[in-house]
Amino acid sequence: TTPPPPPGSDPSLVQQPFAVCIHTAACDLVSVREASQKVCAFLGRQGLQPDEISSWELLCAEAGNNAVLHVQPGAEQKPVVFLVLVFPTVVEIQVVDHTAGFDFPENPELPDPTSEHGRGLFLMRTLSDQAEYLRGRAENRLVLIRKRAQPAPSPPPAPNLEAELAESMLQTMSEELSACYESLSAIFRFTEEINKGGQDARFIARWLDELRTVCAADWWILRLAVPGGTSLVQFASSRQEFLQPVSLIPGRQESVEGTAATGRQDVWLEPDAPLPAQDPLRAFGEATAGLSHPIHVNGTLLGVMTLGRAVPSIPFTAGQVSIIHTFADFLGLQIHNSRIHEEQLQTRLVSRDLEIAASIQRSLLPVDLPAPRGFRLSGHSASASQVGGDFYDVLEIPDVGLLFAIADVMGKGVPAAMFAAVFRGYLRSRPELAPRPAEFLTWLNWALFPDLDRVDMFVTAQLVFLDLQRHELKVASAGHCPLLLGGGGQPVRLLNADGPPLGITAEMEWTEQVLPLHSGGGFVLYTDGLIEARNAAGDLLGIERVQPCLEQSFAHGHSADEIRDALLKLHHDFLGGESPSDDVTLLVLASAHPSST
């Protein structure tokens, strides 16, 4: 049945309809746009002209968007209804919404360009011949009436070129104006949500759906460049299916998206230019029109955004291309900023992990060194980075003696620190081997070799056992720096290494040297970070500078702490205040007698 005419309607516009259709849509922007397109398709079948259909499409979109954006809480599940009545001379469309309603002014003014509201009322009054808004208790009804274009009489009168030109210009300006407002509104909403923290994939996909609506596209796909820029992988798409990656290696694969990425410019999809045979975009249809746009930030390729239409006879307008570029620019900045944020977060996490590792490594060093009768000990260990592979320890065997151990794991960072911790664990697990350092090294090599060989690493180590009853030293070395012996009125001498590092070969046995420790004597164990330090001129500190410094300290009867400090000062002064490039570790044994200076 024909609904009653709206109150106050023009009687000349009220007729019996000859075609009626009803479309219902879910209360969301995508659904009401699809319903608007169905309404326009129906009007096309009733013989309306393209310019009439374009005006109705805009009116339906504005009415539908208003119904979605202003729906009352609790009414989101109720549909938006489009009732279309086609008469011989007019078309009437009624849109049923469940909003709180609004007052429809007789002469709405054009809003400020920066405003997101008010343009719909202006366009409805401008593009329709009659518009009424009927507010009800459960629902509201927007009634829009527009006269149909009548066929020219035969024979046609002489054309009024000026009037036709003016009308065409007015129509074009109206359509461009509405498109600009649509685009500006979408951009404002997009940037506002970005500022609120929109970053995830669902956020980006939702706004690409919005872009599809604004540009009247049928599909879209966003690909991001993988690290190294060798291919593009799908990040999001309007299709559910996952499309294969696009190679950016020359000669590997021909595709529209790859051409846009490597050429750094837009590539058009045109029906008279078939897609390459292996182009993944063929999944959207061969007869299609669209645009692939590369996304760059600071000269770096981030990805490619492609939008297309299933109707190839309707290409994108200049205004729609402009809005695609604008969205792509904002999207590129958002992706770029998200990556920077993620990298900063990852850096903080790694830094925190390194701080924890450094704290753990420091806890593995002896807190309180033993004080054997007649001697004092002093130790120092500093990593060139946050964590390193140097390690020292002292095991006290009651009523027998002490085992001094120093080790240097090849490399720096967390892997070296991990093996240093493993070395300490093995060292402390066999205290009964302390009086036999050569046998101890052989066992340590047997225990560590499988893990060291797997990662192609090795460990230099030196074990020195001090027999307090016999006042003698047992020394075994695995590729480590020479032991420095001094004090007791004796010159400083070097005890060279006589075995390979741990982890070089599985089947290996070490030997040890036994020598007396004179009264007042001492020694220094150290890692190569001390003697292999280089200054800004490239000169090596070397053992020839360390030996005189140590002789002077022993000659003056310095304590273990004083000897340690003298060696560290020598190292610091030689570098001229520059940060060391390698870890430095010292373990000093000296007489407990007070200094003679």
C-alpha positions as MATLAB code, in Angstrom:
seq = 'TTPPPPPGSDPSLVQQPFAVCIHTAACDLVSVREASQKVCAFLGRQGLQPDEISSWELLCAEAGNNAVLHVQPGAEQKPVVFLVLVFPTVVEIQVVDHTAGFDFPENPELPDPTSEHGRGLFLMRTLSDQAEYLRGRAENRLVLIRKRAQPAPSPPPAPNLEAELAESMLQTMSEELSACYESLSAIFRFTEEINKGGQDARFIARWLDELRTVCAADWWILRLAVPGGTSLVQFASSRQEFLQPVSLIPGRQESVEGTAATGRQDVWLEPDAPLPAQDPLRAFGEATAGLSHPIHVNGTLLGVMTLGRAVPSIPFTAGQVSIIHTFADFLGLQIHNSRIHEEQLQTRLVSRDLEIAASIQRSLLPVDLPAPRGFRLSGHSASASQVGGDFYDVLEIPDVGLLFAIADVMGKGVPAAMFAAVFRGYLRSRPELAPRPAEFLTWLNWALFPDLDRVDMFVTAQLVFLDLQRHELKVASAGHCPLLLGGGGQPVRLLNADGPPLGITAEMEWTEQVLPLHSGGGFVLYTDGLIEARNAAGDLLGIERVQPCLEQSFAHGHSADEIRDALLKLHHDFLGGESPSDDVTLLVLASAHPSST';
ca = [
       0.000    0.000    0.000;
       1.071    3.542   -0.649;
       1.971    5.364    2.575;
       0.116    8.626    3.263;
       1.808   11.810    2.035;
       3.910   13.678    4.571;
       2.178   16.614    6.273;
       2.514   19.819    4.264;
       3.780   18.015    1.152;
       3.300   19.488   -2.306;
       0.161   17.827   -3.817;
       1.753   17.932   -7.280;
       4.454   15.574   -6.030;
       2.033   12.994   -4.580;
       1.226   10.209   -7.070;
       0.727    6.451   -7.131;
       4.098    4.651   -7.230;
       4.758    2.106   -9.932;
       7.835    0.567   -8.266;
       8.597   -0.019   -4.567;
      11.502   -1.668   -2.770;
      12.594   -1.992    0.857;
      16.164   -2.565    2.023;
      17.147   -3.159    5.631;
      20.685   -2.782    6.922;
      22.476   -3.544   10.152;
      23.276   -0.454   12.198;
      26.887    0.040   11.033;
      28.559    2.196    8.370;
      29.513   -0.647    6.038;
      26.010   -2.165    6.009;
      24.217    1.132    5.352;
      26.615    1.890    2.505;
      25.874   -1.494    0.941;
      22.152   -0.802    1.341;
      22.629    2.606   -0.322;
      24.331    0.926   -3.265;
      21.437   -1.539   -3.576;
      18.970    1.359   -3.551;
      20.929    3.066   -6.332;
      21.041   -0.145   -8.344;
      17.241   -0.379   -8.037;
      16.845    3.249   -9.169;
      19.061    2.500  -12.155;
      16.747   -0.318  -13.182;
      13.832    2.125  -13.023;
      15.475    4.316  -15.646;
      16.942    7.121  -13.521;
      19.881    8.993  -15.012;
      23.451    8.586  -13.599;
      23.508   12.123  -12.163;
      20.191   11.495  -10.399;
      21.529    8.231   -8.972;
      24.687    9.977   -7.746;
      22.584   12.543   -5.864;
      20.412    9.813   -4.333;
      23.521    7.837   -3.348;
      24.840   10.834   -1.447;
      21.454   11.473    0.210;
      21.124    7.818    1.273;
      24.680    7.760    2.587;
      24.135   10.897    4.670;
      20.825    9.601    6.049;
      22.268    6.150    6.769;
      25.399    7.539    8.443;
      23.213    9.774   10.623;
      21.156    6.730   11.693;
      24.329    4.826   12.662;
      26.341    7.586   14.310;
      23.444    8.862   16.463;
      21.667    5.601   17.342;
      20.345    5.540   20.887;
      22.012    3.201   23.405;
      20.318   -0.177   23.359;
      18.992    0.240   19.820;
      22.161   -0.813   18.013;
      20.606   -4.170   17.054;
      17.610   -2.562   15.314;
      17.946   -2.213   11.524;
      18.095    0.926    9.420;
      15.263    0.719    6.824;
      15.295    2.271    3.334;
      11.813    2.477    1.710;
      12.013    3.475   -1.985;
       8.944    4.711   -3.896;
       9.345    5.424   -7.606;
       6.655    7.583   -9.237;
       6.431    8.702  -12.866;
       7.787   12.157  -12.066;
       9.330   11.911   -8.583;
      11.244    9.527   -6.352;
      10.560    9.326   -2.644;
      12.891    7.578   -0.177;
      12.049    7.155    3.474;
      14.808    6.225    5.960;
      13.754    4.814    9.316;
      16.180    5.321   12.206;
      16.263    4.753   15.966;
      18.062    7.916   17.047;
      16.912   10.530   19.522;
      15.800   12.604   16.525;
      16.704   16.112   15.536;
      15.135   19.386   14.424;
      15.338   19.842   10.671;
      15.858   23.576    9.966;
      14.198   25.085    6.928;
      17.338   26.820    5.676;
      20.447   25.134    7.104;
      23.692   26.998    6.580;
      26.882   25.517    5.182;
      29.050   24.573    8.208;
      32.671   25.523    8.769;
      35.043   23.279    6.710;
      36.758   22.050    9.907;
      33.460   20.942   11.467;
      32.429   17.304   11.273;
      28.718   18.049   11.749;
      25.997   19.979    9.933;
      26.907   19.221    6.337;
      24.320   16.431    6.057;
      21.369   18.745    6.723;
      22.716   21.257    4.211;
      23.153   18.610    1.510;
      19.713   17.093    2.129;
      18.010   20.461    1.682;
      20.186   21.319   -1.325;
      19.889   18.047   -3.272;
      16.201   17.247   -2.569;
      13.060   19.072   -3.662;
      11.275   18.305   -0.422;
      12.591   16.968    2.894;
      10.724   16.229    6.121;
      11.804   14.576    9.360;
       9.029   12.809   11.322;
       9.893   12.005   14.933;
       8.118    9.158   16.705;
       8.233    7.331   20.012;
       9.899    4.126   18.815;
      11.454    5.318   15.583;
      11.905    8.319   13.306;
      11.339    8.651    9.569;
      13.294   10.907    7.214;
      11.292   11.577    4.011;
      13.243   12.806    0.959;
      11.516   13.661   -2.348;
      13.249   14.577   -5.562;
      11.801   15.245   -8.994;
      12.816   12.898  -11.759;
      14.590   14.161  -14.846;
      12.092   14.192  -17.696;
      13.027   13.099  -21.231;
      13.532   15.945  -23.655;
      10.452   16.599  -25.881;
      10.643   15.798  -29.547;
      11.642   17.788  -31.432;
      13.868   19.267  -28.731;
      14.081   23.011  -28.395;
      17.311   24.787  -29.145;
      19.697   24.073  -26.290;
      20.457   26.800  -23.840;
      24.193   26.228  -23.627;
      24.755   28.802  -20.920;
      22.044   27.337  -18.695;
      23.262   23.785  -19.265;
      26.841   24.810  -18.532;
      25.764   26.614  -15.372;
      23.696   23.621  -14.227;
      26.553   21.227  -14.987;
      29.002   23.388  -13.087;
      26.602   23.652  -10.152;
      26.094   19.877  -10.125;
      29.834   19.245  -10.305;
      30.558   21.762   -7.553;
      27.875   20.198   -5.354;
      29.271   16.711   -5.847;
      32.861   17.863   -5.252;
      31.772   19.797   -2.176;
      30.013   16.781   -0.713;
      33.027   14.574   -1.504;
      35.388   17.043    0.179;
      33.262   17.121    3.330;
      33.066   13.344    3.336;
      36.834   13.099    3.028;
      37.612   15.799    5.605;
      35.228   14.221    8.087;
      36.889   10.825    7.683;
      40.389   12.329    8.022;
      39.439   14.228   11.190;
      37.977   11.092   12.776;
      41.019    9.058   11.704;
      43.573   11.487   13.165;
      41.530   11.870   16.351;
      41.539    8.114   16.969;
      45.289    7.924   16.173;
      45.919   10.537   18.853;
      43.886    8.412   21.270;
      46.349    5.549   20.752;
      44.956    3.518   17.851;
      47.808    1.281   16.708;
      46.806   -2.344   16.281;
      45.933   -4.254   13.120;
      42.188   -4.146   13.789;
      42.329   -0.366   14.054;
      44.094   -0.079   10.693;
      41.724   -2.581    9.020;
      38.669   -0.701   10.291;
      39.902    2.566    8.873;
      40.800    1.020    5.549;
      37.175   -0.170    5.407;
      36.200    3.441    6.089;
      38.474    4.564    3.251;
      36.816    2.041    0.958;
      33.434    3.565    1.836;
      34.612    7.138    1.298;
      36.189    6.324   -2.080;
      33.366    4.013   -3.212;
      35.847    1.140   -3.636;
      34.907   -2.545   -3.538;
      38.081   -4.031   -2.068;
      41.467   -3.154   -0.560;
      44.692   -4.800    0.536;
      47.617   -3.463    2.589;
      51.040   -5.075    2.332;
      54.086   -4.224    4.460;
      57.732   -4.539    3.445;
      59.746   -7.184    5.288;
      63.096   -6.176    6.839;
      65.610   -5.840    4.036;
      62.951   -4.818    1.530;
      63.007   -8.080   -0.455;
      59.255   -8.730   -0.425;
      55.831   -7.450    0.560;
      53.602   -9.516    2.853;
      49.882   -9.118    3.487;
      49.102   -7.165    6.661;
      45.350   -6.789    6.208;
      42.793   -7.167    3.420;
      39.075   -6.859    2.762;
      39.192  -10.527    1.712;
      39.412  -13.343    4.226;
      41.922  -15.295    2.144;
      45.630  -14.715    2.655;
      47.368  -13.789   -0.609;
      50.904  -14.926   -1.335;
      53.819  -12.483   -0.737;
      55.038  -10.200   -3.511;
      58.744  -10.392   -4.351;
      60.687   -7.152   -4.846;
      63.753   -8.884   -6.290;
      64.164   -7.849   -9.971;
      63.149  -10.596  -12.370;
      61.649  -12.785   -9.648;
      57.949  -11.850   -9.964;
      55.991   -9.316  -12.010;
      53.160   -7.598  -10.105;
      51.403   -4.253   -9.890;
      52.216   -3.856   -6.184;
      55.876   -4.692   -6.772;
      56.061   -2.143   -9.594;
      54.548    0.540   -7.331;
      56.999   -0.309   -4.527;
      60.175   -0.366   -6.620;
      59.155    2.569   -8.824;
      58.048    4.657   -5.821;
      54.954    5.921   -7.671;
      51.291    5.074   -8.181;
      50.378    2.274  -10.568;
      46.839    2.173  -12.012;
      44.832   -0.990  -12.500;
      43.002   -0.668  -15.817;
      40.704   -3.152  -17.591;
      42.509   -2.722  -20.913;
      45.854   -3.573  -19.224;
      45.504   -7.156  -17.918;
      47.258   -8.064  -14.693;
      50.440  -10.179  -14.939;
      49.803  -13.919  -14.871;
      51.320  -14.397  -11.385;
      49.967  -11.191   -9.843;
      48.155  -11.993   -6.562;
      45.687   -9.144   -7.268;
      44.005  -11.402   -9.830;
      42.188  -12.874   -6.816;
      40.023   -9.730   -6.804;
      38.983  -10.269  -10.434;
      40.634   -9.706  -13.790;
      38.273   -6.950  -14.996;
      38.926   -4.370  -12.324;
      39.967   -0.748  -11.873;
      42.050    0.579   -9.025;
      45.225    2.124   -7.697;
      48.372    0.768   -5.992;
      50.037    3.441   -3.868;
      53.502    2.970   -2.242;
      53.894    4.135    1.369;
      57.233    5.760    2.220;
      58.453    7.553    5.350;
      61.818    9.339    5.316;
      62.752    7.550    2.109;
      62.075    4.100    3.587;
      59.521    1.812    1.933;
      56.946    0.692    4.500;
      54.444   -0.988    2.224;
      51.883   -0.680   -0.575;
      48.166    0.084   -0.270;
      45.857   -0.957   -3.126;
      42.150   -0.154   -3.596;
      39.988   -1.356   -6.471;
      36.527   -1.457   -7.993;
      34.753   -4.400   -9.542;
      33.169   -2.044  -12.087;
      36.095   -1.010  -14.296;
      34.115    1.638  -16.168;
      34.135    3.942  -13.127;
      37.704    5.008  -12.258;
      38.668    6.940   -9.151;
      38.233   10.697   -9.368;
      41.002   13.167   -8.618;
      39.427   13.912   -5.249;
      39.286   10.231   -4.338;
      42.934    9.757   -5.326;
      43.808   12.709   -3.102;
      42.038   11.175   -0.120;
      43.810    7.839   -0.765;
      47.163    9.641   -0.698;
      46.232   11.494    2.488;
      45.151    8.327    4.258;
      48.332    6.580    3.121;
      50.494    9.395    4.518;
      48.780    9.245    7.920;
      48.881    5.455    7.872;
      52.601    5.427    7.016;
      53.396    7.756    9.914;
      51.317    5.602   12.250;
      53.107    2.388   11.186;
      56.498    4.134   11.398;
      55.782    5.489   14.879;
      54.477    2.111   16.035;
      57.689    0.440   14.900;
      59.813    3.048   16.671;
      57.763    2.535   19.822;
      58.166   -1.246   19.573;
      61.926   -0.926   19.003;
      62.252    1.394   22.003;
      60.272   -1.025   24.132;
      62.419   -3.929   22.960;
      65.573   -1.920   23.688;
      64.357   -1.207   27.206;
      63.554   -4.874   27.750;
      66.993   -5.944   26.504;
      68.657   -3.275   28.627;
      66.737   -4.481   31.656;
      67.709   -8.082   30.918;
      71.349   -7.031   30.656;
      71.122   -5.181   33.960;
      69.768   -8.336   35.594;
      72.479  -10.442   33.931;
      75.172   -8.029   35.130;
      73.754   -8.151   38.651;
      73.744  -11.947   38.571;
      77.304  -11.997   37.235;
      78.489   -9.680   40.013;
      76.823  -11.944   42.560;
      78.906  -14.874   41.282;
      82.140  -13.150   42.300;
      83.375  -13.719   45.878;
      81.910  -11.191   48.291;
      84.514  -11.699   51.022;
      87.907  -13.084   50.059;
      89.583  -15.371   52.599;
      92.595  -14.101   54.590;
      95.130  -16.931   54.745;
      97.774  -16.762   57.475;
     100.449  -14.243   56.501;
      98.702  -13.135   53.266;
      95.936  -10.874   52.031;
      93.877  -11.069   48.830;
      92.327   -8.447   46.577;
      90.190   -8.886   43.485;
      88.698   -6.746   40.718;
      86.527   -7.482   37.686;
      85.005   -4.927   35.265;
      83.238   -5.676   31.986;
      83.749   -3.514   28.920;
      80.004   -3.857   28.259;
      77.192   -4.581   30.707;
      78.137   -8.246   30.992;
      81.291  -10.122   30.008;
      83.133  -13.422   30.139;
      85.769  -12.757   32.823;
      85.589  -14.602   36.129;
      87.686  -15.234   39.254;
      87.130  -17.253   42.404;
      88.967  -18.514   45.507;
      88.187  -21.875   47.118;
      89.457  -22.342   50.649;
      90.256  -25.905   51.655;
      90.445  -25.886   55.499;
      93.814  -26.881   56.972;
      95.163  -27.565   53.481;
      95.331  -24.420   51.313;
      93.534  -22.267   48.776;
      92.721  -22.654   45.080;
      92.865  -19.450   43.008;
      90.982  -19.547   39.694;
      90.703  -17.034   36.897;
      89.009  -17.532   33.511;
      88.255  -15.604   30.338;
      85.501  -16.860   27.996;
      86.049  -15.997   24.350;
      83.739  -13.160   23.320;
      81.612  -10.663   25.194;
      78.014  -10.196   26.221;
      75.459  -12.647   27.520;
      76.865  -15.861   25.904;
      80.281  -15.285   27.458;
      78.707  -14.446   30.827;
      76.629  -17.639   30.693;
      79.699  -19.820   30.166;
      81.507  -17.974   32.952;
      78.615  -18.884   35.268;
      78.748  -22.508   34.074;
      82.530  -22.572   34.683;
      81.984  -21.364   38.255;
      79.373  -24.061   38.854;
      81.689  -26.829   37.695;
      84.619  -25.357   39.639;
      82.728  -25.367   42.920;
      81.290  -28.837   42.349;
      84.682  -30.625   42.757;
      86.581  -29.035   45.683;
      88.436  -32.323   46.259;
      90.382  -31.620   43.027;
      91.672  -28.249   44.294;
      95.127  -29.559   45.399;
      95.648  -31.019   41.913;
      95.037  -28.092   39.484;
      96.232  -29.955   36.375;
      93.789  -32.801   37.006;
      91.124  -30.193   37.739;
      91.645  -28.524   34.325;
      91.457  -31.902   32.592;
      88.114  -32.614   34.266;
      86.777  -29.114   33.535;
      87.613  -29.532   29.854;
      85.808  -32.876   29.791;
      82.706  -31.309   31.373;
      82.651  -28.116   29.256;
      83.776  -29.425   25.867;
      80.379  -30.597   24.501;
      78.734  -27.216   25.122;
      81.732  -25.129   24.018;
      82.201  -27.166   20.844;
      78.529  -26.806   19.941;
      78.802  -23.001   19.840;
      82.434  -22.854   18.666;
      83.730  -21.103   21.801;
      86.622  -21.694   24.204;
      87.786  -20.644   27.677;
      91.265  -19.669   28.874;
      91.801  -20.448   32.543;
      94.500  -20.594   35.195;
      94.385  -22.513   38.484;
      96.892  -21.871   41.288;
      96.856  -23.921   44.482;
      98.620  -22.426   47.517;
      99.774  -25.131   49.913;
      99.939  -23.306   53.261;
     101.862  -26.111   54.975;
     104.598  -26.462   52.376;
     104.558  -22.803   51.265;
     104.545  -23.803   47.638;
     102.401  -23.127   44.569;
     100.976  -25.608   42.070;
     100.155  -23.854   38.809;
      98.236  -25.168   35.783;
      97.233  -23.009   32.843;
      94.872  -23.511   29.902;
      96.025  -20.956   27.360;
      95.840  -18.113   29.888;
      98.115  -15.103   30.457;
     101.425  -15.762   32.278;
     101.274  -15.736   36.060;
     103.238  -12.822   37.579;
     105.290  -13.824   40.647;
     107.116  -11.310   42.853;
     107.894  -10.102   46.351;
     110.154  -11.584   48.986;
     113.084   -9.663   47.589;
     112.781  -11.511   44.275;
     112.315   -9.845   40.862;
     108.944  -10.264   39.175;
     108.973  -13.287   36.917;
     106.512  -14.681   34.379;
     105.239  -18.238   34.488;
     104.049  -18.897   30.927;
     101.040  -20.965   29.939;
     101.772  -24.523   28.918;
      98.417  -25.898   27.742;
      95.657  -25.088   25.226;
      92.389  -23.364   26.204;
      89.423  -25.413   27.390;
      87.062  -26.501   24.620;
      89.648  -26.948   21.837;
      89.807  -30.736   21.966;
      87.994  -33.342   24.022;
      90.959  -35.595   24.707;
      93.518  -33.455   26.519;
      95.473  -33.634   29.770;
      97.139  -30.684   31.484;
     100.331  -30.563   33.533;
     101.250  -28.394   36.475;
     104.351  -26.639   37.781;
     105.376  -26.633   41.437;
     107.479  -23.789   42.835;
     108.158  -22.337   46.294;
     106.482  -19.160   47.566;
     109.131  -17.139   49.393;
     108.350  -15.262   52.589;
     106.771  -11.919   51.734;
     106.160  -13.091   48.210;
     102.980  -12.819   46.154;
     101.503  -13.133   42.714;
      98.959  -11.631   40.320;
      96.454  -13.467   38.109;
      94.873  -11.326   35.382;
      93.028  -11.481   32.054;
      94.301  -10.205   28.712;
      92.156   -7.077   29.001;
      94.939   -5.633   31.166;
      98.023   -6.165   29.003;
      96.293   -5.963   25.586;
      94.740   -2.539   26.149;
      95.423   -0.040   23.340;
      95.444    3.721   23.657;
      94.219    6.270   21.125;
      97.554    6.085   19.262;
      97.185    2.327   18.847;
      99.989    1.451   21.259;
      99.721   -1.748   23.313;
     100.084   -1.547   27.117;
     101.939   -4.873   27.155;
     103.582   -6.899   29.897;
     106.704   -4.745   29.642;
     104.811   -1.820   31.275;
     102.968   -3.957   33.816;
     106.071   -5.774   35.114;
     107.982   -2.648   36.333;
     104.847   -1.301   38.010;
     104.404   -4.594   39.869;
     108.080   -4.780   40.879;
     107.857   -1.296   42.363;
     104.762   -2.218   44.377;
     106.308   -5.407   45.734;
     109.567   -3.550   46.535;
     107.682   -1.003   48.618;
     105.805   -3.735   50.482;
     102.401   -2.638   49.213;
      99.291   -4.464   50.335;
      97.147   -6.519   47.974;
      94.670   -3.638   47.612;
      97.483   -1.180   46.862;
      98.956   -3.474   44.211;
      95.520   -3.855   42.622;
      94.977   -0.088   42.592;
      98.424    0.566   41.108;
      97.764   -1.790   38.203;
      94.302   -0.294   37.559;
      95.762    3.229   37.614;
      98.420    2.205   35.122;
      95.701    0.803   32.856;
      93.478    3.907   33.203;
      96.285    6.408   32.613;
      97.526    4.497   29.570;
      94.068    4.691   27.961;
      93.921    8.426   28.653;
      90.475    8.216   30.177;
      88.957    6.295   27.219;
      86.667    3.383   27.966;
      88.368   -0.019   27.747;
      87.440   -2.295   24.859;
      87.856   -5.524   26.809;
      87.051   -6.876   30.264;
      89.714   -6.426   32.956;
      89.998   -8.869   35.876;
      92.697   -9.101   38.585;
      93.312  -11.405   41.538;
      96.236  -10.372   43.807;
      97.981  -12.259   46.637;
     100.447  -10.214   48.760;
     102.098  -10.269   52.164;
      99.957   -9.291   55.121;
     102.813   -7.189   56.584;
     102.123   -3.424   56.625;
     103.486   -1.234   53.876;
     107.077    0.022   54.271;
     106.238    3.383   52.653;
];
